[in-house]
Short mmCIF file of C-alpha atoms in Angstrom, two decimals:
data_model
loop_
_atom_site.label_atom_id
_atom_site.label_comp_id
_atom_site.label_asym_id
_atom_site.label_seq_id
_atom_site.Cartn_x
_atom_site.Cartn_y
_atom_site.Cartn_z
CA MET J 21 54.11 -76.30 -79.44
CA SER J 22 53.72 -74.54 -76.08
CA SER J 23 50.84 -72.42 -77.37
CA ASP J 24 49.05 -75.52 -78.68
CA LEU J 25 49.54 -77.21 -75.30
CA LEU J 26 48.18 -74.18 -73.41
CA LEU J 27 45.16 -73.99 -75.66
CA ASN J 28 44.59 -77.71 -75.30
CA LEU J 29 44.90 -77.47 -71.50
CA SER J 30 42.51 -74.53 -71.38
CA SER J 31 39.93 -76.34 -73.49
CA ASN J 32 40.22 -79.50 -71.43
CA ALA J 33 39.99 -77.44 -68.23
CA VAL J 34 36.80 -75.85 -69.50
CA SER J 35 35.45 -79.31 -70.27
CA ALA J 36 36.40 -80.41 -66.76
CA ILE J 37 34.66 -77.40 -65.24
CA ASN J 38 31.51 -78.18 -67.23
CA SER J 39 31.66 -81.83 -66.30
CA PRO J 40 29.00 -83.33 -63.95
CA LEU J 41 31.51 -83.29 -61.13
CA LEU J 42 31.46 -79.49 -61.04
CA ASP J 43 27.80 -78.84 -61.69
CA ASP J 44 27.54 -76.90 -58.42
CA VAL J 45 29.91 -74.17 -59.64
CA PRO J 46 27.75 -71.30 -60.98
CA THR J 47 28.38 -69.89 -64.40
CA LEU J 48 29.33 -66.30 -64.95
CA ASP J 49 25.83 -65.45 -66.21
CA ASP J 50 24.36 -66.93 -63.05
CA LEU J 51 26.68 -64.87 -60.90
CA LEU J 52 25.91 -61.70 -62.81
CA LEU J 53 22.15 -62.20 -62.70
CA PRO J 54 20.47 -59.61 -60.38
CA GLU J 55 18.16 -60.53 -57.48
CA ASP J 56 14.59 -61.28 -58.44
CA ASP J 57 13.28 -58.26 -56.63
CA GLU J 58 15.94 -56.02 -58.17
CA LEU J 59 15.30 -56.87 -61.86
CA GLY J 60 14.50 -53.89 -63.95
CA VAL J 61 11.47 -53.52 -66.15
CA ASP J 62 13.60 -53.32 -69.29
CA TYR J 63 15.31 -56.53 -68.46
CA LEU J 64 12.06 -58.37 -67.84
CA ALA J 65 10.77 -57.20 -71.21
CA LYS J 66 13.60 -58.86 -73.09
CA PRO J 67 13.28 -62.52 -74.12
CA GLN J 68 15.32 -64.82 -71.95
CA THR J 69 17.40 -67.75 -73.26
CA SER J 70 19.46 -70.32 -71.49
CA GLU J 71 21.96 -70.77 -74.32
CA LEU J 72 25.45 -69.42 -73.85
CA PRO J 73 27.08 -67.31 -76.57
CA HIS J 74 29.03 -69.34 -79.06
CA ASP J 75 31.97 -66.96 -79.01
CA LEU J 76 32.65 -67.34 -75.22
CA ASP J 77 36.27 -66.66 -74.50
CA PRO J 78 37.64 -69.15 -71.93
CA THR J 79 39.91 -66.45 -70.55
CA LEU J 80 36.83 -64.66 -69.17
CA LEU J 81 36.24 -67.54 -66.79
CA PHE J 82 39.88 -67.96 -65.88
CA PRO J 83 41.66 -64.66 -66.29
CA GLU J 84 44.75 -66.06 -64.61
CA PRO J 85 46.70 -69.16 -65.67
CA VAL J 86 45.49 -72.46 -64.34
CA GLU J 87 47.64 -74.02 -61.64
CA LEU J 88 47.85 -77.75 -61.97
CA VAL J 89 48.62 -80.31 -59.31
CA GLU J 90 52.15 -81.35 -58.57
CA GLY J 91 52.12 -83.86 -61.46
CA PHE J 92 51.85 -80.99 -63.94
CA ASN J 93 54.69 -79.05 -62.34
CA GLU J 94 57.16 -81.83 -63.11
CA PRO J 95 58.81 -81.75 -66.53
CA ALA J 96 57.15 -84.09 -68.99
CA SER J 97 59.27 -86.89 -70.37
CA SER J 98 59.95 -87.16 -74.04
CA GLN J 99 57.94 -90.36 -74.26
CA SER J 100 54.81 -88.88 -72.70
CA SER J 101 52.24 -87.05 -74.70
CA PRO J 102 49.63 -84.46 -73.67
CA GLY J 103 46.94 -87.07 -73.99
CA ASP J 104 48.78 -89.47 -71.68
CA THR J 105 49.32 -86.72 -69.14
CA LEU J 106 45.63 -85.90 -68.97
CA ASN J 107 44.72 -89.60 -68.74
CA ASP J 108 46.96 -90.04 -65.68
CA PRO J 109 44.81 -90.46 -62.54
CA GLN J 110 46.98 -87.95 -60.68
CA THR J 111 46.38 -85.40 -63.38
CA SER J 112 42.63 -86.00 -63.72
CA PRO J 113 40.26 -83.07 -63.45
CA ASP J 114 39.45 -84.06 -59.86
CA HIS J 115 43.02 -83.26 -58.82
CA ILE J 116 43.31 -79.96 -60.62
CA ASN J 117 43.98 -77.07 -58.19
CA ILE J 118 42.46 -73.97 -59.71
CA THR J 119 43.08 -70.56 -58.17
CA PRO J 120 39.72 -68.79 -58.40
CA ASP J 121 39.30 -65.19 -59.27
CA PRO J 122 38.96 -63.10 -56.07
CA MET J 123 36.12 -61.14 -57.61
CA THR J 124 34.32 -64.34 -58.67
CA ASN J 125 34.84 -65.86 -55.16
CA THR J 126 33.35 -62.76 -53.51
CA LEU J 127 30.30 -62.83 -55.73
CA SER J 128 29.66 -66.56 -55.17
CA THR J 129 30.06 -66.64 -51.36
CA ALA J 130 28.62 -63.33 -50.15
CA PRO J 131 24.88 -63.58 -49.27
CA ALA J 132 22.43 -61.22 -50.79
CA PRO J 133 22.39 -57.94 -48.81
CA ARG J 134 18.60 -57.61 -48.60
CA ARG J 135 18.11 -61.24 -47.63
CA LYS J 136 20.79 -60.99 -44.94
CA ARG J 137 19.30 -57.76 -43.65
CA ARG J 138 15.86 -59.37 -43.45
CA LYS J 139 17.30 -62.37 -41.59
CA ASP J 140 19.11 -60.07 -39.16
CA GLU J 141 15.89 -58.17 -38.53
CA LEU J 142 14.01 -61.41 -37.83
CA ASP J 143 16.75 -62.57 -35.45
CA TYR J 144 16.66 -59.22 -33.66
CA LEU J 145 12.88 -59.33 -33.34
CA ARG J 146 13.01 -62.86 -31.94
CA VAL J 147 15.60 -61.83 -29.34
CA LYS J 148 13.63 -58.70 -28.48
CA ALA J 149 10.37 -60.64 -28.15
CA LYS J 150 12.07 -63.11 -25.82
CA GLU J 151 13.46 -60.27 -23.68
CA LEU J 152 10.05 -58.61 -23.47
CA GLU J 153 8.43 -61.89 -22.52
CA GLU J 154 10.99 -62.39 -19.74
CA GLN J 155 10.38 -58.85 -18.49
CA LEU J 156 6.63 -59.50 -18.49
CA GLN J 157 7.08 -62.67 -16.46
CA GLN J 158 9.31 -60.81 -13.97
CA LEU J 159 6.73 -58.04 -13.61
CA LYS J 160 3.99 -60.60 -13.05
CA LYS J 161 6.06 -62.35 -10.39
CA ARG J 162 6.83 -59.03 -8.72
CA GLU J 163 3.16 -58.07 -8.77
CA ASP J 164 2.12 -61.45 -7.38
CA ALA J 165 4.76 -61.16 -4.65
CA ALA J 166 3.57 -57.65 -3.78
CA ASP J 167 -0.03 -58.85 -3.65
CA GLY J 168 1.03 -61.77 -1.48
CA GLU J 169 2.95 -59.49 0.90
CA GLN J 170 0.04 -57.08 1.07
CA GLU J 171 -2.36 -59.95 1.72
CA ALA J 172 -0.06 -61.29 4.45
CA VAL J 173 0.10 -57.85 6.08
CA TRP J 174 -3.67 -57.52 6.05
CA ARG J 175 -4.00 -61.04 7.41
CA LYS J 176 -1.71 -60.15 10.32
CA VAL J 177 -3.65 -56.96 10.98
CA ALA J 178 -6.95 -58.86 10.92
CA ARG J 179 -5.54 -61.51 13.24
CA ARG J 180 -4.35 -58.86 15.70
CA GLN J 181 -7.71 -57.12 15.57
CA LEU J 182 -9.52 -60.40 16.16
CA GLU J 183 -7.25 -61.31 19.06
CA GLY J 184 -7.71 -57.85 20.54
CA LYS J 185 -11.47 -58.14 20.23
CA LYS J 186 -11.52 -61.56 21.86
CA ARG J 187 -9.20 -60.34 24.62
CA ALA J 188 -11.46 -57.35 25.26
CA GLU J 189 -14.51 -59.61 25.35
CA ARG J 190 -12.79 -61.90 27.86
CA GLU J 191 -11.80 -58.94 30.02
CA ASN J 192 -15.33 -57.54 29.88
CA GLU J 193 -16.76 -60.91 30.82
CA LYS J 194 -14.29 -61.21 33.68
CA LEU J 195 -15.06 -57.70 34.91
CA ARG J 196 -18.78 -58.37 34.67
CA GLY J 197 -18.34 -61.49 36.79
CA MET J 198 -16.24 -59.58 39.30
CA VAL J 199 -18.80 -56.79 39.54
CA GLU J 200 -21.61 -59.28 40.00
CA GLY J 201 -19.58 -61.08 42.65
CA GLN J 202 -18.72 -57.87 44.46
CA LEU J 203 -22.35 -56.78 44.35
CA SER J 204 -23.37 -60.08 45.89
CA ILE J 205 -20.66 -59.69 48.53
CA VAL J 206 -21.81 -56.18 49.40
CA GLN J 207 -25.41 -57.31 49.71
CA ASN J 208 -24.43 -60.17 52.00
CA LEU J 209 -22.18 -57.92 54.06
CA GLU J 210 -25.14 -55.66 54.64
CA LYS J 211 -27.12 -58.64 55.90
CA VAL J 212 -24.29 -59.62 58.25
CA LEU J 213 -23.99 -56.05 59.54
CA ARG J 214 -27.70 -55.82 60.24
CA LYS J 215 -27.55 -59.15 62.06
CA ARG J 216 -24.54 -57.98 64.07
CA SER J 217 -26.35 -54.78 65.06
CA ALA J 218 -29.35 -56.76 66.25
CA LEU J 219 -27.11 -59.03 68.35
CA GLU J 220 -25.33 -56.07 69.92
CA GLU J 221 -28.62 -54.50 70.88
CA SER J 222 -29.84 -57.74 72.45
CA GLY J 223 -26.63 -58.22 74.50
CA ALA J 224 -25.75 -61.55 72.84
CA TRP J 225 -22.71 -60.08 71.08
CA ALA J 226 -20.47 -60.48 74.14
CA ASN J 227 -21.01 -64.25 74.22
CA GLU J 228 -20.28 -64.52 70.50
CA MET J 229 -17.02 -62.60 70.98
CA LYS J 230 -15.74 -65.21 73.41
CA ARG J 231 -16.39 -67.97 70.88
CA ALA J 232 -14.60 -66.08 68.10
CA ARG J 233 -11.18 -65.93 69.72
CA VAL J 234 -8.16 -66.43 67.44
CA GLU J 235 -5.12 -67.95 69.07
CA TYR J 236 -1.56 -67.50 67.83
CA GLU J 237 -0.16 -70.48 65.94
CA THR J 238 3.23 -71.20 64.45
CA GLU J 239 3.54 -71.75 60.70
CA ASN J 240 4.42 -75.42 61.14
CA VAL J 241 1.18 -76.02 63.00
CA VAL J 242 -0.78 -74.33 60.22
CA PHE J 243 0.93 -76.37 57.47
CA ASN J 244 0.42 -79.66 59.32
CA ARG J 245 -3.26 -78.92 59.78
CA LEU J 246 -3.68 -78.12 56.10
CA LEU J 247 -1.87 -81.26 54.93
CA ARG J 248 -3.90 -83.53 57.19
CA GLN J 249 -7.21 -82.41 55.72
CA LEU J 250 -6.26 -82.99 52.05
CA ASP J 251 -6.94 -86.76 51.92
CA GLU J 252 -10.43 -86.33 53.33
CA GLN J 253 -11.01 -83.39 51.03
CA TYR J 254 -10.07 -85.56 48.02
CA THR J 255 -13.05 -87.83 48.68
CA GLU J 256 -15.35 -84.79 48.30
CA THR J 257 -14.12 -83.89 44.80
CA ASP J 258 -17.05 -85.21 42.77
CA ALA J 259 -19.61 -83.83 45.21
CA ALA J 260 -18.06 -80.36 45.08
CA PHE J 261 -18.32 -80.17 41.26
CA GLN J 262 -21.77 -81.79 41.12
CA GLN J 263 -23.21 -79.24 43.54
CA ASN J 264 -22.03 -76.41 41.32
CA VAL J 265 -24.46 -76.08 38.43
CA PHE J 266 -22.03 -74.15 36.22
CA ALA J 267 -19.33 -76.83 36.48
CA GLY J 268 -21.40 -79.22 34.37
CA LYS J 269 -21.54 -76.79 31.41
CA LYS J 270 -17.85 -77.37 30.56
CA VAL J 271 -17.30 -73.91 29.07
CA ASP J 272 -14.72 -71.16 29.54
CA GLY J 273 -15.58 -68.62 32.19
CA GLN J 274 -15.96 -67.79 35.85
CA HIS J 275 -18.82 -67.83 38.29
CA VAL J 276 -19.22 -66.56 41.84
CA GLN J 277 -21.92 -67.20 44.40
CA VAL J 278 -22.03 -65.68 47.89
CA LYS J 279 -24.18 -66.26 50.96
CA PRO J 280 -23.94 -65.48 54.68
CA ASP J 281 -22.19 -68.01 56.91
CA GLY J 282 -23.80 -67.67 60.27
CA VAL J 283 -23.02 -64.64 62.36
CA TYR J 284 -19.27 -64.59 61.96
CA GLY J 285 -18.72 -64.49 58.27
CA MET J 286 -19.59 -65.26 54.69
CA PHE J 287 -19.42 -68.28 52.41
CA MET J 288 -18.24 -67.79 48.81
CA GLU J 289 -17.81 -70.33 46.04
CA PHE J 290 -15.77 -69.59 42.94
CA LEU J 291 -15.65 -71.64 39.77
CA ALA J 292 -13.12 -71.05 36.99
CA SER J 293 -13.01 -73.12 33.80
CA LYS J 294 -10.44 -72.91 31.02
CA ILE J 295 -10.18 -75.02 27.86
CA LEU J 296 -6.65 -75.62 26.60
CA PRO J 297 -5.54 -77.23 23.30
CA PHE J 298 -3.11 -79.55 25.05
CA GLU J 299 -3.04 -83.17 26.15
CA LEU J 300 -4.40 -84.05 29.59
CA HIS J 301 -1.25 -85.31 31.29
CA THR J 302 0.92 -82.64 29.65
CA THR J 303 -1.28 -79.92 31.13
CA ALA J 304 -1.41 -81.60 34.54
CA THR J 305 2.37 -82.01 34.61
CA GLN J 306 2.89 -78.36 33.72
CA PHE J 307 0.43 -77.30 36.43
CA TRP J 308 2.42 -79.22 39.03
CA ARG J 309 5.72 -77.80 37.76
CA CYS J 310 4.29 -74.32 38.08
CA MET J 311 3.22 -74.94 41.67
CA ALA J 312 6.62 -76.48 42.48
CA GLN J 313 8.58 -73.38 41.44
CA PRO J 314 10.66 -71.80 44.21
CA HIS J 315 9.13 -68.40 43.43
CA LEU J 316 6.14 -67.28 41.37
CA LYS J 317 5.00 -63.70 40.73
CA LEU J 318 1.26 -63.32 41.02
CA ARG J 319 -0.96 -60.39 40.07
CA ASP J 320 -0.75 -58.53 43.39
CA GLY J 321 1.54 -60.77 45.36
CA HIS J 322 4.28 -63.36 45.53
CA TYR J 323 4.36 -67.15 45.89
CA SER J 324 7.29 -68.85 47.68
CA LEU J 325 7.74 -72.61 48.02
CA ILE J 326 8.47 -73.75 51.59
CA ASP J 327 8.62 -77.55 51.34
CA GLY J 328 7.70 -80.26 48.89
CA SER J 329 7.75 -83.93 47.96
CA GLU J 330 6.70 -85.94 44.93
CA ASP J 331 2.97 -85.40 45.53
CA THR J 332 2.69 -82.65 48.19
CA LEU J 333 3.79 -79.01 48.36
CA SER J 334 3.74 -76.32 51.04
CA ALA J 335 4.05 -72.64 50.18
CA LYS J 336 3.48 -69.18 51.55
CA MET J 337 1.94 -66.23 49.71
CA ALA J 338 1.98 -62.52 50.43
CA PHE J 339 -0.44 -59.99 48.89
CA THR J 340 -0.99 -56.27 49.11
CA VAL J 341 -4.46 -54.83 48.53
CA GLN J 342 -4.36 -51.09 47.81
CA HIS J 343 -7.34 -48.79 48.26
CA LYS J 344 -6.59 -45.08 47.73
CA GLN J 345 -3.93 -44.16 50.30
CA HIS J 346 -4.60 -47.22 52.45
CA GLN J 347 -3.33 -50.76 52.01
CA VAL J 348 -4.07 -54.17 53.44
CA LEU J 349 -1.47 -56.92 53.87
CA LYS J 350 -2.50 -60.53 53.40
CA ASP J 351 -0.35 -63.51 54.40
CA ALA J 352 -1.49 -66.94 53.19
CA TRP J 353 -0.33 -70.46 54.07
CA PHE J 354 -0.93 -72.93 51.27
CA ALA J 355 -0.78 -76.74 50.90
CA ILE J 356 -1.57 -78.88 47.84
CA LYS J 357 -1.57 -82.60 47.00
CA ARG J 358 -1.69 -84.34 43.63
CA TYR J 359 -3.83 -87.39 42.77
CA VAL J 360 -3.24 -88.94 39.33
CA GLU J 361 -6.08 -91.06 37.97
CA GLU J 362 -6.40 -92.94 34.68
CA ASP J 363 -8.56 -90.40 32.85
CA ARG J 364 -8.03 -87.27 34.95
CA CYS J 365 -5.74 -85.53 37.43
CA VAL J 366 -7.02 -84.01 40.68
CA PHE J 367 -5.20 -81.34 42.71
CA VAL J 368 -6.63 -80.80 46.19
CA TRP J 369 -5.49 -77.77 48.13
CA ALA J 370 -6.24 -75.74 51.24
CA CYS J 371 -5.25 -72.25 52.29
CA GLU J 372 -5.51 -70.03 55.35
CA THR J 373 -5.14 -66.26 55.01
CA LYS J 374 -4.59 -63.62 57.66
CA VAL J 375 -5.38 -59.98 56.90
CA LYS J 376 -4.02 -56.86 58.59
CA GLY J 377 -5.18 -53.39 57.61
CA THR J 378 -3.82 -49.90 58.13
CA LEU J 379 -7.19 -48.16 57.94
CA SER J 380 -8.67 -49.59 61.12
CA SER J 381 -8.96 -52.80 63.06
CA ALA J 382 -11.96 -53.65 60.90
CA GLN J 383 -9.57 -55.13 58.33
CA SER J 384 -8.18 -57.75 60.72
CA MET J 385 -9.78 -60.98 59.57
CA ARG J 386 -9.12 -64.55 58.36
CA HIS J 387 -9.97 -66.60 55.26
CA ARG J 388 -10.15 -70.38 55.11
CA ASP J 389 -10.09 -71.72 51.55
CA THR J 390 -10.60 -75.25 50.29
CA GLY J 391 -10.19 -75.96 46.61
CA TRP J 392 -10.14 -78.63 43.91
CA THR J 393 -8.47 -78.33 40.50
CA LEU J 394 -9.64 -80.96 38.04
CA VAL J 395 -7.86 -81.61 34.71
CA GLU J 396 -9.68 -83.94 32.32
CA ARG J 397 -10.13 -84.54 28.60
CA TYR J 398 -12.36 -82.21 26.65
CA SER J 399 -14.43 -83.43 23.68
CA SER J 400 -14.33 -80.79 20.95
CA GLY J 401 -15.93 -80.79 17.51
CA ASP J 402 -12.55 -81.51 15.89
CA ASP J 403 -11.48 -85.04 16.81
CA SER J 404 -7.96 -84.42 15.47
CA LEU J 405 -7.34 -81.71 18.09
CA GLU J 406 -6.60 -83.13 21.53
CA SER J 407 -7.80 -80.75 24.24
CA CYS J 408 -8.39 -80.69 27.96
CA ILE J 409 -10.40 -78.58 30.37
CA THR J 410 -9.12 -77.27 33.69
CA GLN J 411 -11.78 -76.53 36.30
CA THR J 412 -11.13 -75.10 39.73
CA CYS J 413 -13.75 -74.95 42.45
CA VAL J 414 -12.90 -72.92 45.54
CA GLN J 415 -14.95 -72.55 48.69
CA VAL J 416 -13.98 -69.59 50.85
CA ARG J 417 -15.18 -69.05 54.40
CA THR J 418 -14.43 -65.61 55.72
CA GLU J 419 -14.27 -64.86 59.43
CA LEU J 420 -15.27 -61.23 59.55
CA PRO J 421 -13.42 -58.89 61.95
CA GLU J 422 -14.64 -58.37 65.46
CA VAL J 423 -14.88 -54.64 64.82
CA MET J 424 -17.17 -53.99 61.89
CA PRO J 425 -16.48 -51.14 59.46
CA ARG J 426 -18.08 -47.86 60.42
CA SER J 427 -17.60 -45.90 57.20
CA GLN J 428 -18.28 -46.40 53.52
CA GLU J 429 -14.55 -46.38 52.79
CA GLU J 430 -13.92 -49.17 55.29
CA LEU J 431 -16.76 -51.17 53.81
CA MET J 432 -15.38 -50.83 50.26
CA LEU J 433 -11.93 -51.91 51.40
CA LEU J 434 -13.39 -54.90 53.20
CA THR J 435 -15.26 -55.83 50.02
CA ASP J 436 -12.03 -55.71 48.01
CA ILE J 437 -10.31 -57.92 50.55
CA VAL J 438 -13.03 -60.55 50.49
CA SER J 439 -13.59 -60.60 46.72
CA SER J 440 -9.90 -60.64 45.80
CA SER J 441 -9.02 -63.71 47.84
CA PHE J 442 -9.75 -66.21 45.11
CA LEU J 443 -8.50 -64.14 42.18
CA GLU J 444 -5.06 -63.47 43.63
CA ASN J 445 -4.52 -67.08 44.70
CA LEU J 446 -5.56 -68.70 41.45
CA GLU J 447 -5.71 -66.42 38.40
CA GLY J 448 -1.95 -65.83 38.28
CA ILE J 449 -1.23 -69.55 38.62
CA HIS J 450 -3.59 -70.51 35.79
CA GLN J 451 -2.07 -67.88 33.50
CA SER J 452 1.45 -69.11 34.29
CA VAL J 453 0.45 -72.66 33.33
CA GLU J 454 -0.98 -71.51 30.00
CA ASP J 455 2.09 -69.39 29.19
CA ALA J 456 4.44 -72.26 30.01
CA LEU J 457 2.50 -74.69 27.78
CA ILE J 458 2.58 -72.29 24.83
CA GLU J 459 6.29 -71.60 25.28
CA GLU J 460 7.12 -75.31 25.45
CA THR J 461 5.08 -75.99 22.31
CA MET J 462 6.87 -73.25 20.36
CA ARG J 463 10.27 -74.58 21.42
CA SER J 464 9.40 -78.10 20.30
CA THR J 465 8.24 -76.88 16.88
#
């Protein structure tokens, strides 16, 4: 009875395995079939058939006993029959728990070695290609960065070279103007000396000496005299710039013209123009701040503020002119007043300078300077860039010493004294204004 039941169960189990519900389970022949690319020639030569052998032993598929669900583990009642047990929903083929053969499980789940190896190789190549592409992008970025750094370095070098060239050109232009001015001064000094010699020979020099007396004055008297003349001098602003031909050109640069001033001295007129990329009132305000400083270092001297108000300033300047082993001391009294107009700012100033030399009494002389500094808008080609132009016109009258130089060395020193009057009083101030404007702009940005 038990053997019949086991055989019946095995047959029914085989029918359940071959049922449509388990179509996905491969047969033993399917599992034992070799890969397509591994089939031998002998095997391919044999005729293939899909029919299974008729004498298939069910024990080959299930070498171990079949384990049923819990319903089969309970003892069957005497009233139940094998057919009833199999018809029970709990004991249907869907609820049969079959312990598969370990060897069969390994064959059905393990992927084909060659196919897996090929997949691994493709995965490796994809990863490697991605890594190489990332390395290529990094190298390109590094190369671009290096090119950019190199280009930036060359740009800085080119900018420095260009700035150096422009600076050298400005210095050469300035030196050329100074040389031309000094040459004109020397030529006019020669005229004055020849005129002086003629007067001495005629006996008229004694009368001129009496008229050329210089009386001692206190500093307060000098400052008051300078301040009183500024209002009248302001009314002459337009005439002073209109008479100078180079002022109307509105370009950067300097110009000097010299001519004799009677018997006692020389008349010199200096014009300096500078274009700045700053707003009109900003530049004018910075110019006034610069003049209102308690102390200001100039090229060959020092500027010290004495007194000041909202629109007027009084200052004293001291200079030292060196020529070989000799030196000349220059003391200057300076007064300036500011006039703010709608479309421009005017600074009117006056200065008196006393010179004392160590070479001889020929260096004892006086300068009387009157000047106008005009700050107004400048029309450039680029409308988006707001600019202004600063123009300074200075008229210098030099009272030559009573004792004229007798040697070439004295004459050269006298020339340096006369020609340096304007440069030392103005060039350092203009440069200080420009430096302050640039520094303020860099702080604000």
